[in-house]
Amino acid sequence: MPETKFRKRLRAVLIAIGSLVAVLAVVFAALSFTNAFTIKQVTVEGIEHLTAEEVSELAAVPKDATLLSVDTDLIKQRLLKDAWIQSVQIFRMFPSTLEISVSERTIMAVVEVPVVDTTGVRSWAISSDNIWLMPIPDKNSEAGKMISPKIYEDAEQVLHISDVAYGEEPEIGAVCTNENVNCALSIVSGMTTSLADRVCEVKATDTDSTTLVLDNGVEIAFGSAENIRDKERVCLQLLEEYEGEIAYINVRVVDNPMWRSL
């Protein structure tokens, strides 16, 4: 069967496209081995808890890299090793800029962790996905002066978890496996009412005896992370009914709540 004009044209177009792609590939390969589009600037976007200097140091972009030769996958791997960094995007901005866009984890809570072989505690930031982010140094220390002020701003506003059992040894970037801490986080993150906004501290002594401390000092023996909504409802009813009179609520057994006045 003779070839139609349409097929001839289509074949010609495909050959032309194939040739163009081949030429571009050769040009790209050739430019990759030259100094064309040398990276002269690395910009960082999306950071709050890390500094641009810290991200640039982690990225470790080679001094002689170009926008065509730079290994962006390798840079991403380096950056994702940092506990603060949840995801990364890298953009080539021709002719000479590499843009790193970072999505950071957020601080869910500050956990007071007993220090091994001492009687003190160390404040650890933990993320909303239960990752140990970092121990928070004293604000006036040399280490404290070198980190982002945003870390201290968040630490003052987020939930504080105390009374953690001795022996917990967090590691930066590791997932928290402490059942008591995870129970405390699950309770607060599982709340759906205004009660969640009033919780300023959680005593994570044990999963069955978790205690919430409200912004007005009222303590709630909440217990486990079961029946969270029912427990919330009972607490809100008691707080409303006995406003200004109540000091302690026990909803570990939600069907048999108890409370104590001031």
mmCIF file of C-alpha atoms in Angstrom:
data_model
loop_
_atom_site.group_PDB
_atom_site.id
_atom_site.type_symbol
_atom_site.label_atom_id
_atom_site.label_comp_id
_atom_site.label_asym_id
_atom_site.label_seq_id
_atom_site.Cartn_x
_atom_site.Cartn_y
_atom_site.Cartn_z
ATOM 1 C CA MET A 1 0.000 0.000 0.000
ATOM 2 C CA PRO A 2 1.524 3.365 -1.017
ATOM 3 C CA GLU A 3 2.407 5.741 1.832
ATOM 4 C CA THR A 4 -0.083 8.586 2.193
ATOM 5 C CA LYS A 5 0.972 12.215 2.258
ATOM 6 C CA PHE A 6 -0.123 12.457 5.906
ATOM 7 C CA ARG A 7 2.088 9.557 6.957
ATOM 8 C CA LYS A 8 5.021 11.010 5.020
ATOM 9 C CA ARG A 9 4.594 14.348 6.768
ATOM 10 C CA LEU A 10 4.179 12.685 10.164
ATOM 11 C CA ARG A 11 7.330 10.657 9.636
ATOM 12 C CA ALA A 12 9.223 13.768 8.589
ATOM 13 C CA VAL A 13 8.025 15.639 11.669
ATOM 14 C CA LEU A 14 9.021 12.775 13.976
ATOM 15 C CA ILE A 15 12.455 12.547 12.386
ATOM 16 C CA ALA A 16 12.900 16.305 12.783
ATOM 17 C CA ILE A 17 11.852 16.162 16.447
ATOM 18 C CA GLY A 18 14.169 13.219 17.069
ATOM 19 C CA SER A 19 17.045 15.055 15.457
ATOM 20 C CA LEU A 20 16.355 18.184 17.503
ATOM 21 C CA VAL A 21 16.249 16.182 20.745
ATOM 22 C CA ALA A 22 19.541 14.507 19.850
ATOM 23 C CA VAL A 23 21.160 17.855 19.095
ATOM 24 C CA LEU A 24 19.883 19.358 22.346
ATOM 25 C CA ALA A 25 21.169 16.333 24.285
ATOM 26 C CA VAL A 26 24.613 16.767 22.752
ATOM 27 C CA VAL A 27 24.575 20.508 23.495
ATOM 28 C CA PHE A 28 23.430 19.881 27.099
ATOM 29 C CA ALA A 29 26.147 17.263 27.604
ATOM 30 C CA ALA A 30 28.767 19.582 26.175
ATOM 31 C CA LEU A 31 27.674 22.512 28.333
ATOM 32 C CA SER A 32 27.651 20.305 31.429
ATOM 33 C CA PHE A 33 31.413 19.945 31.140
ATOM 34 C CA THR A 34 32.024 23.679 30.736
ATOM 35 C CA ASN A 35 31.758 26.657 33.077
ATOM 36 C CA ALA A 36 28.542 27.824 31.451
ATOM 37 C CA PHE A 37 25.821 28.648 34.007
ATOM 38 C CA THR A 38 28.191 28.407 36.965
ATOM 39 C CA ILE A 39 26.276 28.688 40.246
ATOM 40 C CA LYS A 40 27.140 32.054 41.728
ATOM 41 C CA GLN A 41 24.332 32.315 44.256
ATOM 42 C CA VAL A 42 22.393 29.870 46.454
ATOM 43 C CA THR A 43 19.148 31.243 47.905
ATOM 44 C CA VAL A 44 17.052 29.629 50.637
ATOM 45 C CA GLU A 45 13.278 29.969 51.033
ATOM 46 C CA GLY A 46 10.760 28.719 53.620
ATOM 47 C CA ILE A 47 12.943 28.657 56.725
ATOM 48 C CA GLU A 48 11.990 29.835 60.210
ATOM 49 C CA HIS A 49 13.825 27.609 62.664
ATOM 50 C CA LEU A 50 16.940 27.082 60.578
ATOM 51 C CA THR A 51 19.123 29.857 59.223
ATOM 52 C CA ALA A 52 20.099 30.337 55.572
ATOM 53 C CA GLU A 53 23.702 29.704 56.566
ATOM 54 C CA GLU A 54 22.806 26.367 58.180
ATOM 55 C CA VAL A 55 20.864 25.234 55.102
ATOM 56 C CA SER A 56 23.636 26.307 52.729
ATOM 57 C CA GLU A 57 26.169 24.427 54.816
ATOM 58 C CA LEU A 58 23.992 21.309 54.827
ATOM 59 C CA ALA A 59 23.420 21.551 51.064
ATOM 60 C CA ALA A 60 27.178 21.695 50.430
ATOM 61 C CA VAL A 61 26.840 22.846 46.808
ATOM 62 C CA PRO A 62 30.282 22.345 45.158
ATOM 63 C CA LYS A 63 32.042 25.630 44.371
ATOM 64 C CA ASP A 64 32.603 24.670 40.745
ATOM 65 C CA ALA A 65 29.061 23.321 40.159
ATOM 66 C CA THR A 66 26.906 24.627 37.332
ATOM 67 C CA LEU A 67 23.132 24.636 37.002
ATOM 68 C CA LEU A 68 23.481 21.866 34.431
ATOM 69 C CA SER A 69 25.889 19.624 36.324
ATOM 70 C CA VAL A 70 24.737 20.043 39.935
ATOM 71 C CA ASP A 71 23.303 16.872 41.534
ATOM 72 C CA THR A 72 20.061 18.130 43.074
ATOM 73 C CA ASP A 73 19.051 14.664 44.338
ATOM 74 C CA LEU A 74 22.241 14.449 46.369
ATOM 75 C CA ILE A 75 21.619 17.911 47.817
ATOM 76 C CA LYS A 76 18.096 16.875 48.824
ATOM 77 C CA GLN A 77 19.437 13.769 50.549
ATOM 78 C CA ARG A 78 21.844 15.872 52.579
ATOM 79 C CA LEU A 79 19.157 18.359 53.596
ATOM 80 C CA LEU A 80 16.592 15.723 54.580
ATOM 81 C CA LYS A 81 19.025 14.339 57.142
ATOM 82 C CA ASP A 82 18.297 17.425 59.254
ATOM 83 C CA ALA A 83 15.426 16.812 61.662
ATOM 84 C CA TRP A 84 13.846 20.227 60.997
ATOM 85 C CA ILE A 85 13.520 19.636 57.245
ATOM 86 C CA GLN A 86 10.416 17.729 56.160
ATOM 87 C CA SER A 87 10.627 18.275 52.396
ATOM 88 C CA VAL A 88 12.798 20.099 49.863
ATOM 89 C CA GLN A 89 12.403 21.487 46.362
ATOM 90 C CA ILE A 90 15.322 22.770 44.308
ATOM 91 C CA PHE A 91 14.976 25.128 41.355
ATOM 92 C CA ARG A 92 17.531 26.144 38.747
ATOM 93 C CA MET A 93 17.182 29.881 38.163
ATOM 94 C CA PHE A 94 19.193 30.670 35.035
ATOM 95 C CA PRO A 95 21.724 32.018 34.483
ATOM 96 C CA SER A 96 23.450 31.495 37.873
ATOM 97 C CA THR A 97 21.140 30.950 40.883
ATOM 98 C CA LEU A 98 20.184 27.738 42.667
ATOM 99 C CA GLU A 99 17.065 28.184 44.803
ATOM 100 C CA ILE A 100 16.432 25.816 47.733
ATOM 101 C CA SER A 101 12.841 25.813 48.995
ATOM 102 C CA VAL A 102 12.432 24.110 52.373
ATOM 103 C CA SER A 103 9.333 22.960 54.245
ATOM 104 C CA GLU A 104 10.126 22.757 57.950
ATOM 105 C CA ARG A 105 8.562 20.678 60.680
ATOM 106 C CA THR A 106 6.725 22.593 63.394
ATOM 107 C CA ILE A 107 7.150 22.293 67.144
ATOM 108 C CA MET A 108 4.184 20.429 68.634
ATOM 109 C CA ALA A 109 5.449 20.450 72.209
ATOM 110 C CA VAL A 110 8.426 20.937 74.493
ATOM 111 C CA VAL A 111 9.193 17.838 76.538
ATOM 112 C CA GLU A 112 11.040 18.053 79.852
ATOM 113 C CA VAL A 113 13.316 15.007 79.729
ATOM 114 C CA PRO A 114 15.277 13.919 82.839
ATOM 115 C CA VAL A 115 19.019 14.070 82.218
ATOM 116 C CA VAL A 116 20.809 10.779 82.830
ATOM 117 C CA ASP A 117 23.056 10.766 85.934
ATOM 118 C CA THR A 118 21.743 14.139 87.151
ATOM 119 C CA THR A 119 18.687 15.501 88.935
ATOM 120 C CA GLY A 120 17.968 18.057 86.221
ATOM 121 C CA VAL A 121 15.876 18.029 83.066
ATOM 122 C CA ARG A 122 16.532 19.117 79.491
ATOM 123 C CA SER A 123 13.921 20.739 77.260
ATOM 124 C CA TRP A 124 13.443 18.908 73.957
ATOM 125 C CA ALA A 125 11.412 20.193 71.013
ATOM 126 C CA ILE A 126 9.234 17.522 69.405
ATOM 127 C CA SER A 127 7.377 17.892 66.096
ATOM 128 C CA SER A 128 3.762 17.291 65.140
ATOM 129 C CA ASP A 129 4.830 13.989 63.533
ATOM 130 C CA ASN A 130 6.602 12.841 66.738
ATOM 131 C CA ILE A 131 10.171 13.568 65.606
ATOM 132 C CA TRP A 132 12.690 14.701 68.211
ATOM 133 C CA LEU A 133 13.888 18.003 66.752
ATOM 134 C CA MET A 134 16.538 19.234 69.149
ATOM 135 C CA PRO A 135 17.412 19.930 72.783
ATOM 136 C CA ILE A 136 16.726 23.604 73.413
ATOM 137 C CA PRO A 137 19.762 25.313 74.964
ATOM 138 C CA ASP A 138 19.560 28.094 77.517
ATOM 139 C CA LYS A 139 18.607 31.264 75.693
ATOM 140 C CA ASN A 140 21.577 33.195 77.083
ATOM 141 C CA SER A 141 24.144 30.497 76.376
ATOM 142 C CA GLU A 142 26.569 30.601 73.461
ATOM 143 C CA ALA A 143 24.582 27.822 71.750
ATOM 144 C CA GLY A 144 21.355 29.724 72.367
ATOM 145 C CA LYS A 145 22.690 32.843 70.691
ATOM 146 C CA MET A 146 23.513 30.889 67.539
ATOM 147 C CA ILE A 147 20.070 29.429 66.813
ATOM 148 C CA SER A 148 16.971 31.078 65.384
ATOM 149 C CA PRO A 149 14.923 33.185 67.867
ATOM 150 C CA LYS A 150 11.826 31.538 66.362
ATOM 151 C CA ILE A 151 12.664 28.363 68.279
ATOM 152 C CA TYR A 152 12.305 30.211 71.581
ATOM 153 C CA GLU A 153 9.150 31.998 70.425
ATOM 154 C CA ASP A 154 7.497 28.676 69.592
ATOM 155 C CA ALA A 155 8.776 26.985 72.749
ATOM 156 C CA GLU A 156 7.034 29.589 74.899
ATOM 157 C CA GLN A 157 3.687 29.133 73.136
ATOM 158 C CA VAL A 158 3.371 25.388 72.606
ATOM 159 C CA LEU A 159 2.325 22.591 74.934
ATOM 160 C CA HIS A 160 4.777 21.522 77.649
ATOM 161 C CA ILE A 161 5.056 17.876 78.654
ATOM 162 C CA SER A 162 6.501 17.142 82.085
ATOM 163 C CA ASP A 163 6.924 14.246 84.554
ATOM 164 C CA VAL A 164 8.501 11.988 81.922
ATOM 165 C CA ALA A 165 9.923 8.841 83.487
ATOM 166 C CA TYR A 166 13.678 8.675 84.045
ATOM 167 C CA GLY A 167 15.638 6.811 81.365
ATOM 168 C CA GLU A 168 14.326 8.440 78.184
ATOM 169 C CA GLU A 169 17.226 9.375 75.892
ATOM 170 C CA PRO A 170 15.979 11.262 72.795
ATOM 171 C CA GLU A 171 18.029 11.401 69.603
ATOM 172 C CA ILE A 172 17.800 14.256 67.102
ATOM 173 C CA GLY A 173 15.831 13.120 64.058
ATOM 174 C CA ALA A 174 14.548 9.922 65.679
ATOM 175 C CA VAL A 175 10.872 9.050 66.052
ATOM 176 C CA CYS A 176 9.670 9.302 69.644
ATOM 177 C CA THR A 177 8.905 5.820 70.987
ATOM 178 C CA ASN A 178 8.052 6.881 74.543
ATOM 179 C CA GLU A 179 4.489 5.658 75.081
ATOM 180 C CA ASN A 180 3.727 8.250 77.750
ATOM 181 C CA VAL A 181 4.878 11.176 75.617
ATOM 182 C CA ASN A 182 3.059 9.850 72.540
ATOM 183 C CA CYS A 183 -0.085 9.375 74.617
ATOM 184 C CA ALA A 184 0.094 13.003 75.761
ATOM 185 C CA LEU A 185 0.523 14.202 72.176
ATOM 186 C CA SER A 186 -2.336 11.977 70.962
ATOM 187 C CA ILE A 187 -4.724 13.318 73.592
ATOM 188 C CA VAL A 188 -4.124 16.983 72.790
ATOM 189 C CA SER A 189 -4.001 16.529 69.007
ATOM 190 C CA GLY A 190 -7.166 14.408 69.187
ATOM 191 C CA MET A 191 -9.205 17.098 70.926
ATOM 192 C CA THR A 192 -11.802 18.884 68.826
ATOM 193 C CA THR A 193 -13.158 21.496 71.246
ATOM 194 C CA SER A 194 -11.944 24.713 72.872
ATOM 195 C CA LEU A 195 -10.507 22.650 75.721
ATOM 196 C CA ALA A 196 -7.418 21.900 73.591
ATOM 197 C CA ASP A 197 -6.504 25.591 73.452
ATOM 198 C CA ARG A 198 -6.598 25.805 77.236
ATOM 199 C CA VAL A 199 -4.160 22.952 77.885
ATOM 200 C CA CYS A 200 -0.739 24.405 78.687
ATOM 201 C CA GLU A 201 0.948 21.394 80.270
ATOM 202 C CA VAL A 202 0.597 17.627 80.270
ATOM 203 C CA LYS A 203 2.037 15.424 82.998
ATOM 204 C CA ALA A 204 3.027 12.252 81.167
ATOM 205 C CA THR A 205 3.656 10.011 84.160
ATOM 206 C CA ASP A 206 1.895 7.011 82.655
ATOM 207 C CA THR A 207 -0.438 6.316 79.734
ATOM 208 C CA ASP A 208 -3.301 5.501 82.121
ATOM 209 C CA SER A 209 -2.757 8.505 84.374
ATOM 210 C CA THR A 210 -2.033 11.369 81.982
ATOM 211 C CA THR A 211 -2.906 14.678 83.622
ATOM 212 C CA LEU A 212 -3.731 17.907 81.801
ATOM 213 C CA VAL A 213 -3.095 21.320 83.340
ATOM 214 C CA LEU A 214 -5.260 24.166 82.032
ATOM 215 C CA ASP A 215 -4.289 27.823 81.694
ATOM 216 C CA ASN A 216 -6.260 28.637 84.888
ATOM 217 C CA GLY A 217 -4.460 25.955 86.931
ATOM 218 C CA VAL A 218 -7.241 23.361 86.893
ATOM 219 C CA GLU A 219 -5.850 19.825 86.683
ATOM 220 C CA ILE A 220 -7.645 17.114 84.733
ATOM 221 C CA ALA A 221 -6.827 13.464 85.355
ATOM 222 C CA PHE A 222 -7.519 12.455 81.753
ATOM 223 C CA GLY A 223 -6.081 8.958 81.693
ATOM 224 C CA SER A 224 -5.489 7.182 78.388
ATOM 225 C CA ALA A 225 -6.074 8.467 74.859
ATOM 226 C CA GLU A 226 -9.421 6.667 74.653
ATOM 227 C CA ASN A 227 -12.872 8.276 74.497
ATOM 228 C CA ILE A 228 -11.236 11.673 74.041
ATOM 229 C CA ARG A 229 -14.378 13.440 72.807
ATOM 230 C CA ASP A 230 -16.546 12.075 75.616
ATOM 231 C CA LYS A 231 -13.971 13.132 78.205
ATOM 232 C CA GLU A 232 -13.776 16.594 76.632
ATOM 233 C CA ARG A 233 -17.542 16.947 76.774
ATOM 234 C CA VAL A 234 -17.688 16.033 80.462
ATOM 235 C CA CYS A 235 -14.835 18.406 81.332
ATOM 236 C CA LEU A 236 -16.417 21.325 79.492
ATOM 237 C CA GLN A 237 -19.762 20.702 81.204
ATOM 238 C CA LEU A 238 -18.173 20.660 84.665
ATOM 239 C CA LEU A 239 -16.022 23.724 83.954
ATOM 240 C CA GLU A 240 -19.067 25.647 82.791
ATOM 241 C CA GLU A 241 -21.336 24.496 85.609
ATOM 242 C CA TYR A 242 -18.793 25.173 88.346
ATOM 243 C CA GLU A 243 -16.895 28.055 86.790
ATOM 244 C CA GLY A 244 -14.368 29.531 89.222
ATOM 245 C CA GLU A 245 -15.071 26.854 91.796
ATOM 246 C CA ILE A 246 -13.375 23.778 90.408
ATOM 247 C CA ALA A 247 -9.718 22.810 90.937
ATOM 248 C CA TYR A 248 -9.560 19.172 89.852
ATOM 249 C CA ILE A 249 -11.454 16.878 87.485
ATOM 250 C CA ASN A 250 -11.031 13.129 87.058
ATOM 251 C CA VAL A 251 -12.413 11.640 83.830
ATOM 252 C CA ARG A 252 -10.248 8.535 83.636
ATOM 253 C CA VAL A 253 -13.510 6.626 83.851
ATOM 254 C CA VAL A 254 -15.670 8.866 81.703
ATOM 255 C CA ASP A 255 -18.956 7.341 82.940
ATOM 256 C CA ASN A 256 -18.044 8.127 86.532
ATOM 257 C CA PRO A 257 -16.356 11.571 86.572
ATOM 258 C CA MET A 258 -15.226 13.188 89.828
ATOM 259 C CA TRP A 259 -14.281 16.710 90.682
ATOM 260 C CA ARG A 260 -12.902 18.732 93.569
ATOM 261 C CA SER A 261 -13.529 22.363 94.439
ATOM 262 C CA LEU A 262 -10.954 25.011 95.285
#
